[in-house]
Tab-separated table of C-alpha atoms in Angstrom:
chain	number	residue	atom	x	y	z
A	1	MET	CA	46.906	70.863	60.262
A	2	GLU	CA	45.183	68.525	57.812
A	3	ALA	CA	43.386	65.493	59.288
A	4	THR	CA	44.646	62.105	58.104
A	5	ASN	CA	41.437	60.328	59.147
A	6	PRO	CA	38.688	61.213	56.630
A	7	GLU	CA	35.964	60.595	59.226
A	8	GLY	CA	37.746	62.463	62.011
A	9	ILE	CA	38.124	61.387	65.626
A	10	THR	CA	35.586	62.795	68.077
A	11	TYR	CA	35.479	62.923	71.861
A	12	LYS	CA	32.561	60.477	71.695
A	13	SER	CA	34.518	57.981	69.604
A	14	ALA	CA	37.317	58.288	72.176
A	15	GLY	CA	34.886	57.213	74.887
A	16	VAL	CA	33.376	60.403	76.322
A	17	ASP	CA	29.829	61.389	75.347
A	18	ILE	CA	29.260	65.122	75.939
A	19	ASP	CA	25.608	64.799	74.920
A	20	ALA	CA	25.070	62.182	77.638
A	21	GLY	CA	26.631	64.578	80.131
A	22	ASN	CA	24.297	67.372	79.079
A	23	GLU	CA	21.313	65.017	79.286
A	24	THR	CA	22.368	64.032	82.793
A	25	VAL	CA	22.441	67.657	83.937
A	26	SER	CA	19.030	68.247	82.378
A	27	ARG	CA	17.600	65.209	84.184
A	28	ILE	CA	18.931	66.078	87.639
A	29	LYS	CA	18.419	69.867	87.724
A	30	SER	CA	14.948	69.880	89.248
A	31	HIS	CA	15.865	67.206	91.783
A	32	VAL	CA	18.961	69.092	92.942
A	33	ARG	CA	17.117	72.406	93.182
A	34	SER	CA	14.509	70.801	95.442
A	35	SER	CA	17.227	70.336	98.092
A	36	PHE	CA	18.291	73.985	98.103
A	37	GLN	CA	18.024	75.784	101.415
A	38	PRO	CA	17.613	79.607	101.425
A	39	GLU	CA	21.369	80.189	101.789
A	40	VAL	CA	22.181	78.661	98.364
A	41	MET	CA	23.203	81.405	95.931
A	42	ALA	CA	24.333	79.527	92.789
A	43	ASP	CA	22.251	77.319	90.519
A	44	ILE	CA	23.386	73.961	89.178
A	45	GLY	CA	25.858	74.492	86.339
A	46	SER	CA	27.833	77.224	88.048
A	47	PHE	CA	31.608	76.757	88.160
A	48	GLY	CA	31.451	76.891	91.939
A	49	SER	CA	28.750	76.479	94.557
A	50	MET	CA	27.928	79.517	96.692
A	51	LEU	CA	26.442	79.802	100.151
A	52	ASP	CA	25.500	82.933	102.051
A	53	LEU	CA	27.564	82.392	105.208
A	54	GLY	CA	25.659	85.099	107.012
A	55	MET	CA	22.537	82.974	106.705
A	56	VAL	CA	24.314	79.677	107.419
A	57	LEU	CA	25.958	80.974	110.576
A	58	LYS	CA	23.127	83.148	111.832
A	59	GLY	CA	22.675	82.602	115.563
A	60	TYR	CA	26.100	81.027	116.061
A	61	ARG	CA	28.509	82.757	118.445
A	62	ASN	CA	31.687	80.862	117.565
A	63	PRO	CA	30.947	78.456	114.704
A	64	ILE	CA	33.264	75.601	113.753
A	65	LEU	CA	33.122	74.090	110.253
A	66	ILE	CA	33.367	70.294	110.078
A	67	GLN	CA	34.120	68.590	106.747
A	68	SER	CA	34.440	65.010	105.556
A	69	ILE	CA	34.744	63.047	102.329
A	70	ASP	CA	34.037	59.384	101.662
A	71	GLY	CA	32.696	56.912	99.121
A	72	VAL	CA	30.094	54.173	98.905
A	73	GLY	CA	32.773	51.624	98.063
A	74	THR	CA	32.068	48.209	96.592
A	75	LYS	CA	28.441	48.254	97.683
A	76	VAL	CA	27.881	49.822	94.265
A	77	THR	CA	28.764	46.458	92.711
A	78	ILE	CA	25.652	44.920	94.296
A	79	GLY	CA	23.520	47.864	93.168
A	80	CYS	CA	24.821	47.541	89.617
A	81	LYS	CA	24.151	43.803	89.532
A	82	LEU	CA	20.519	44.412	90.518
A	83	ASP	CA	20.126	47.670	88.578
A	84	ARG	CA	19.169	49.501	91.800
A	85	TYR	CA	20.748	52.903	92.297
A	86	PHE	CA	18.498	55.174	94.377
A	87	GLY	CA	19.695	53.682	97.662
A	88	LEU	CA	23.337	54.226	96.732
A	89	GLY	CA	22.647	57.953	96.645
A	90	VAL	CA	21.079	57.720	100.090
A	91	ASP	CA	24.110	55.779	101.297
A	92	ILE	CA	26.739	58.377	100.442
A	93	VAL	CA	24.816	61.241	102.044
A	94	SER	CA	23.965	59.283	105.190
A	95	HIS	CA	27.524	58.040	105.625
A	96	ALA	CA	28.877	61.575	105.292
A	97	CYS	CA	26.291	63.000	107.710
A	98	ASP	CA	27.164	60.400	110.313
A	99	ASP	CA	30.888	61.121	110.010
A	100	ILE	CA	30.437	64.779	110.964
A	101	LEU	CA	27.621	64.012	113.391
A	102	VAL	CA	30.126	62.437	115.780
A	103	HIS	CA	31.361	65.980	116.412
A	104	GLY	CA	27.852	67.349	116.906
A	105	ALA	CA	27.716	69.086	113.518
A	106	ARG	CA	24.584	70.154	111.668
A	107	PRO	CA	24.926	69.231	107.969
A	108	VAL	CA	24.863	72.270	105.650
A	109	SER	CA	26.069	71.390	102.147
A	110	PHE	CA	26.995	68.378	100.054
A	111	LEU	CA	29.027	67.853	96.860
A	112	ASP	CA	29.044	64.596	94.903
A	113	TYR	CA	31.234	62.809	92.397
A	114	VAL	CA	29.905	59.995	90.196
A	115	ALA	CA	32.337	58.256	87.854
A	116	SER	CA	31.746	55.368	85.480
A	117	GLN	CA	33.038	53.511	82.459
A	118	LYS	CA	30.072	54.753	80.422
A	119	LEU	CA	27.765	57.546	81.500
A	120	ARG	CA	24.127	56.481	81.691
A	121	PRO	CA	21.970	59.554	82.434
A	122	GLU	CA	19.079	57.530	83.825
A	123	VAL	CA	21.389	55.813	86.325
A	124	VAL	CA	22.956	59.064	87.510
A	125	GLU	CA	19.466	60.520	87.873
A	126	GLU	CA	18.453	57.690	90.212
A	127	ILE	CA	21.617	58.115	92.290
A	128	VAL	CA	21.061	61.868	92.573
A	129	LYS	CA	17.412	61.364	93.499
A	130	GLY	CA	18.615	59.217	96.404
A	131	MET	CA	21.105	61.896	97.442
A	132	VAL	CA	18.434	64.593	97.316
A	133	SER	CA	16.043	62.492	99.397
A	134	ALA	CA	18.678	62.055	102.100
A	135	CYS	CA	19.723	65.720	101.951
A	136	ARG	CA	16.143	66.901	102.392
A	137	GLU	CA	15.677	64.590	105.381
A	138	CYS	CA	18.294	66.541	107.327
A	139	GLY	CA	17.822	70.016	105.813
A	140	MET	CA	21.044	69.983	103.789
A	141	SER	CA	21.617	71.383	100.290
A	142	LEU	CA	23.115	69.363	97.440
A	143	VAL	CA	25.042	72.303	95.990
A	144	GLY	CA	26.988	70.707	93.156
A	145	GLY	CA	28.771	67.708	91.761
A	146	GLU	CA	30.772	66.123	88.989
A	147	THR	CA	30.136	63.242	86.621
A	148	ALA	CA	33.108	61.580	84.943
A	149	GLU	CA	33.122	59.121	82.071
A	150	MET	CA	36.431	57.231	82.091
A	151	PRO	CA	36.416	54.075	79.933
A	152	PRO	CA	40.125	53.285	80.422
A	153	THR	CA	39.850	53.547	84.215
A	154	TYR	CA	36.623	51.672	85.042
A	155	ARG	CA	35.436	48.311	83.774
A	156	VAL	CA	32.149	47.964	81.902
A	157	GLY	CA	29.227	48.637	84.242
A	158	GLU	CA	31.367	49.985	87.089
A	159	ILE	CA	30.373	53.088	89.033
A	160	ASP	CA	32.162	55.038	91.762
A	161	ILE	CA	30.231	57.351	94.108
A	162	VAL	CA	31.954	59.860	96.377
A	163	GLY	CA	30.634	62.738	98.466
A	164	CYS	CA	32.015	65.692	100.399
A	165	ILE	CA	30.054	67.251	103.251
A	166	THR	CA	30.323	70.470	105.235
A	167	GLY	CA	28.610	71.020	108.579
A	168	VAL	CA	28.715	73.504	111.412
A	169	VAL	CA	28.705	73.288	115.191
A	170	GLU	CA	28.968	75.821	117.995
A	171	LYS	CA	32.482	75.650	119.455
A	172	ASP	CA	31.314	75.088	123.025
A	173	GLU	CA	29.023	72.277	121.796
A	174	LEU	CA	31.770	70.477	119.861
A	175	ILE	CA	31.945	66.754	120.704
A	176	THR	CA	35.407	65.179	120.561
A	177	GLY	CA	35.305	62.348	123.096
A	178	ALA	CA	37.534	64.254	125.524
A	179	ALA	CA	34.637	64.304	128.028
A	180	ILE	CA	34.359	60.495	128.165
A	181	ARG	CA	34.965	59.154	131.682
A	182	HIS	CA	35.198	55.780	133.429
A	183	GLY	CA	31.708	54.470	134.106
A	184	ASP	CA	30.095	56.181	131.101
A	185	VAL	CA	27.478	54.057	129.378
A	186	ALA	CA	27.976	52.983	125.773
A	187	VAL	CA	24.643	53.257	123.962
A	188	GLY	CA	24.442	51.512	120.599
A	189	LEU	CA	22.118	52.697	117.848
A	190	ALA	CA	20.835	49.960	115.566
A	191	SER	CA	22.039	49.789	111.976
A	192	THR	CA	19.975	48.683	108.976
A	193	GLY	CA	22.625	46.264	107.746
A	194	LEU	CA	26.198	46.576	106.504
A	195	HIS	CA	25.670	50.293	105.756
A	196	THR	CA	28.627	51.099	103.448
A	197	ASN	CA	31.433	48.922	104.809
A	198	GLY	CA	32.508	45.315	104.661
A	199	TYR	CA	31.175	44.588	101.178
A	200	SER	CA	34.400	43.103	99.852
A	201	LEU	CA	34.158	40.491	102.607
A	202	ALA	CA	30.402	40.016	102.166
A	203	ARG	CA	30.677	39.551	98.399
A	204	LYS	CA	33.578	37.105	98.773
A	205	VAL	CA	31.720	34.996	101.325
A	206	LEU	CA	28.131	35.149	100.103
A	207	LEU	CA	28.463	35.473	96.329
A	208	GLU	CA	31.725	33.655	95.608
A	209	VAL	CA	32.170	31.032	98.345
A	210	ALA	CA	28.512	30.292	99.166
A	211	ALA	CA	27.292	31.207	95.651
A	212	LEU	CA	24.005	32.534	97.028
A	213	PRO	CA	21.576	34.233	94.632
A	214	LEU	CA	20.814	37.909	95.138
A	215	ASP	CA	17.197	37.787	93.995
A	216	LYS	CA	15.649	34.819	95.855
A	217	PRO	CA	13.762	35.296	99.169
A	218	MET	CA	15.616	33.570	102.011
A	219	GLY	CA	14.079	32.197	105.184
A	220	GLU	CA	17.329	32.954	107.027
A	221	LEU	CA	16.782	36.634	106.192
A	222	GLY	CA	13.141	36.694	107.260
A	223	GLY	CA	11.915	36.396	103.690
A	224	LEU	CA	14.122	39.166	102.321
A	225	THR	CA	16.269	38.527	99.291
A	226	LEU	CA	20.014	38.701	99.805
A	227	GLY	CA	20.023	41.727	97.515
A	228	ASP	CA	17.515	43.507	99.770
A	229	ALA	CA	19.592	42.760	102.865
A	230	LEU	CA	22.846	43.920	101.290
A	231	LEU	CA	21.358	47.078	99.778
A	232	ALA	CA	19.579	48.276	102.936
A	233	SER	CA	20.339	51.996	103.074
A	234	HIS	CA	22.908	53.450	105.451
A	235	LYS	CA	21.081	54.955	108.430
A	236	ASN	CA	21.343	58.719	108.912
A	237	TYR	CA	21.366	59.281	112.676
A	238	TYR	CA	20.987	63.051	112.571
A	239	PRO	CA	17.224	63.030	113.346
A	240	ALA	CA	17.851	61.027	116.530
A	241	PHE	CA	20.713	63.331	117.506
A	242	ALA	CA	18.521	66.398	116.941
A	243	LYS	CA	16.009	64.956	119.416
A	244	THR	CA	18.711	64.537	122.060
A	245	ARG	CA	19.604	68.195	121.560
A	246	GLU	CA	15.960	69.201	122.019
A	247	GLU	CA	15.866	67.183	125.242
A	248	LYS	CA	19.227	68.701	126.311
A	249	ILE	CA	20.833	65.297	126.882
A	250	PRO	CA	24.621	65.791	126.968
A	251	LEU	CA	26.724	63.328	124.982
A	252	ASN	CA	30.352	62.814	125.960
A	253	GLY	CA	31.441	61.193	122.709
A	254	MET	CA	30.247	59.374	119.602
A	255	ALA	CA	31.780	56.802	117.265
A	256	HIS	CA	30.534	56.006	113.765
A	257	ILE	CA	30.962	52.257	113.224
A	258	THR	CA	32.265	52.158	109.664
A	259	GLY	CA	35.288	50.443	108.103
A	260	GLY	CA	37.212	48.950	110.995
A	261	GLY	CA	34.074	47.993	112.896
A	262	PHE	CA	33.984	48.271	116.699
A	263	ILE	CA	37.654	47.440	117.147
A	264	ASP	CA	39.131	50.333	115.160
A	265	ASN	CA	36.447	53.036	115.329
A	266	ILE	CA	35.584	53.264	119.024
A	267	PRO	CA	39.197	53.933	120.114
A	268	ARG	CA	39.301	56.956	117.774
A	269	VAL	CA	37.192	58.927	120.274
A	270	LEU	CA	38.514	57.518	123.568
A	271	PRO	CA	40.742	59.665	125.773
A	272	GLU	CA	43.911	58.254	127.301
A	273	GLY	CA	43.285	55.833	130.150
A	274	CYS	CA	39.914	54.663	128.846
A	275	SER	CA	38.792	51.429	127.221
A	276	VAL	CA	35.295	50.162	126.476
A	277	ARG	CA	33.812	46.835	127.514
A	278	ILE	CA	31.138	45.769	125.009
A	279	GLN	CA	28.603	43.266	126.319
A	280	LEU	CA	27.861	40.852	123.505
A	281	GLY	CA	24.244	39.743	123.322
A	282	SER	CA	22.919	43.106	124.524
A	283	TRP	CA	21.458	43.959	121.110
A	284	PRO	CA	19.917	41.925	118.279
A	285	VAL	CA	22.419	40.977	115.563
A	286	LEU	CA	20.822	41.180	112.125
A	287	PRO	CA	20.541	37.875	110.203
A	288	VAL	CA	22.765	39.072	107.352
A	289	PHE	CA	25.736	39.238	109.751
A	290	GLU	CA	25.058	35.725	111.009
A	291	LEU	CA	24.861	34.555	107.399
A	292	ILE	CA	28.277	36.060	106.612
A	293	ALA	CA	29.821	34.632	109.790
A	294	ARG	CA	28.502	31.135	109.162
A	295	HIS	CA	29.326	30.801	105.464
A	296	GLY	CA	32.723	32.416	105.894
A	297	ARG	CA	33.568	30.653	109.179
A	298	ILE	CA	34.779	34.032	110.381
A	299	VAL	CA	36.163	34.393	113.882
A	300	ARG	CA	34.549	36.869	116.281
A	301	ASP	CA	37.340	39.444	116.360
A	302	GLU	CA	37.465	39.595	112.564
A	303	LEU	CA	33.715	40.197	112.422
A	304	PHE	CA	33.903	43.063	114.910
A	305	ARG	CA	36.881	44.601	113.115
A	306	THR	CA	35.197	44.514	109.699
A	307	LEU	CA	31.424	44.843	110.158
A	308	ASN	CA	29.136	46.979	112.312
A	309	MET	CA	27.336	43.827	113.546
A	310	GLY	CA	24.005	45.641	113.858
A	311	ILE	CA	25.234	48.827	115.590
A	312	GLY	CA	25.784	51.871	113.378
A	313	MET	CA	26.835	54.342	116.057
A	314	VAL	CA	27.973	54.200	119.668
A	315	TRP	CA	27.149	57.176	121.901
A	316	PHE	CA	28.797	57.676	125.280
A	317	VAL	CA	26.806	59.241	128.072
A	318	ASN	CA	26.991	59.733	131.840
A	319	PRO	CA	25.074	56.913	133.606
A	320	SER	CA	22.592	59.456	134.998
A	321	HIS	CA	21.493	60.321	131.442
A	322	ALA	CA	21.593	56.844	129.886
A	323	ASP	CA	17.932	55.905	130.382
A	324	ALA	CA	16.743	59.275	129.085
A	325	LEU	CA	18.964	58.952	126.022
A	326	ILE	CA	17.694	55.474	125.195
A	327	ARG	CA	14.063	56.563	125.668
A	328	THR	CA	14.570	59.594	123.432
A	329	VAL	CA	16.185	57.610	120.630
A	330	ASN	CA	13.553	54.881	120.799
A	331	ALA	CA	10.800	57.501	120.657
A	332	THR	CA	12.265	58.847	117.404
A	333	ASP	CA	10.578	57.165	114.448
A	334	GLY	CA	12.751	54.450	112.909
A	335	PHE	CA	15.504	54.416	115.548
A	336	HIS	CA	16.409	51.883	118.238
A	337	ALA	CA	18.998	52.191	121.004
A	338	TYR	CA	20.510	49.667	123.412
A	339	ARG	CA	22.765	49.798	126.466
A	340	ILE	CA	25.690	47.800	125.081
A	341	GLY	CA	28.629	48.474	127.384
A	342	GLU	CA	30.585	50.814	129.597
A	343	VAL	CA	33.830	52.749	129.746
A	344	VAL	CA	36.477	51.123	131.931
A	345	PRO	CA	40.111	51.886	132.785
A	346	GLY	CA	42.452	50.820	129.998
A	347	ASP	CA	44.601	51.733	127.034
A	348	ARG	CA	42.014	52.821	124.438
A	349	LYS	CA	40.956	49.270	123.593
A	350	VAL	CA	37.643	47.553	122.875
A	351	ILE	CA	36.960	44.536	125.075
A	352	LEU	CA	34.368	42.082	123.761
A	353	ALA	CA	32.726	40.379	126.744
A	354	GLY	CA	30.315	37.463	126.765
């Protein structure tokens, strides 16, 4: 068929730059390979990732695979505004690790998806470098991914970051929350900030209503800029969990405090007949949460249903093991734990006391 346009229409003129895609792959190859564990069988660029399951599952008697998928969400908007992307890569890996950690899983492999209005290889490289850093911290392989350039779908400058994780746990070590009993202690592990949830609220309150700048140091934030506080990386709690395993401290249940905050996430792991009383004031609330609450005039229940309020995970443990658990977590570099409540009779609710 004869072309009617003398110059011809190309994929690039339609909005997709194949050369930029190839440059991206070239930039990230060495970073991705540095995360590979011995069980990885396929190099970057393969149509499918491959893992030697014999190596992955060596030593397991009855292994259970745990999988999860999630995204960074609108936190990327803050990163884009400040041209800071490394931490967003850390965020997606850490969030995914924590989601499967609640079941006691060891992270094994990770797949990513990065979409944008216009592909910028240097930006994707920074995101992937963050992912690789987080993967290496917990001994997990970044085995593949996808970049998508979709000008009709995303606005100029927009990025979407998604990740899929696979982990493994021994069946008789699987943690579901079924072992939680009345009287168990709720131990809260400190977060670094908002992690990857609540940013639509934070942006509305702090950037639109209060019109606060992202790049000016603030006394209310201990001298940090608002951008620093909002972009603090999601904490990966696997190193602290690994220490509890070494010390043979049994955990009865775990909740990852993500979207839905305390109110919606803790009940997900509670058995019938159990509620949790959370003692407010038993841990330090980070200044960024107080800033959001004050400028937005947000009521307490809304805060605890939207934000993590300084606690990224809640672990449930028999009272006889609570002190040992808190000591072990606090002895792990970069982690802090607090006794924040207890399990009480009830209908799978969270009771905020104090």
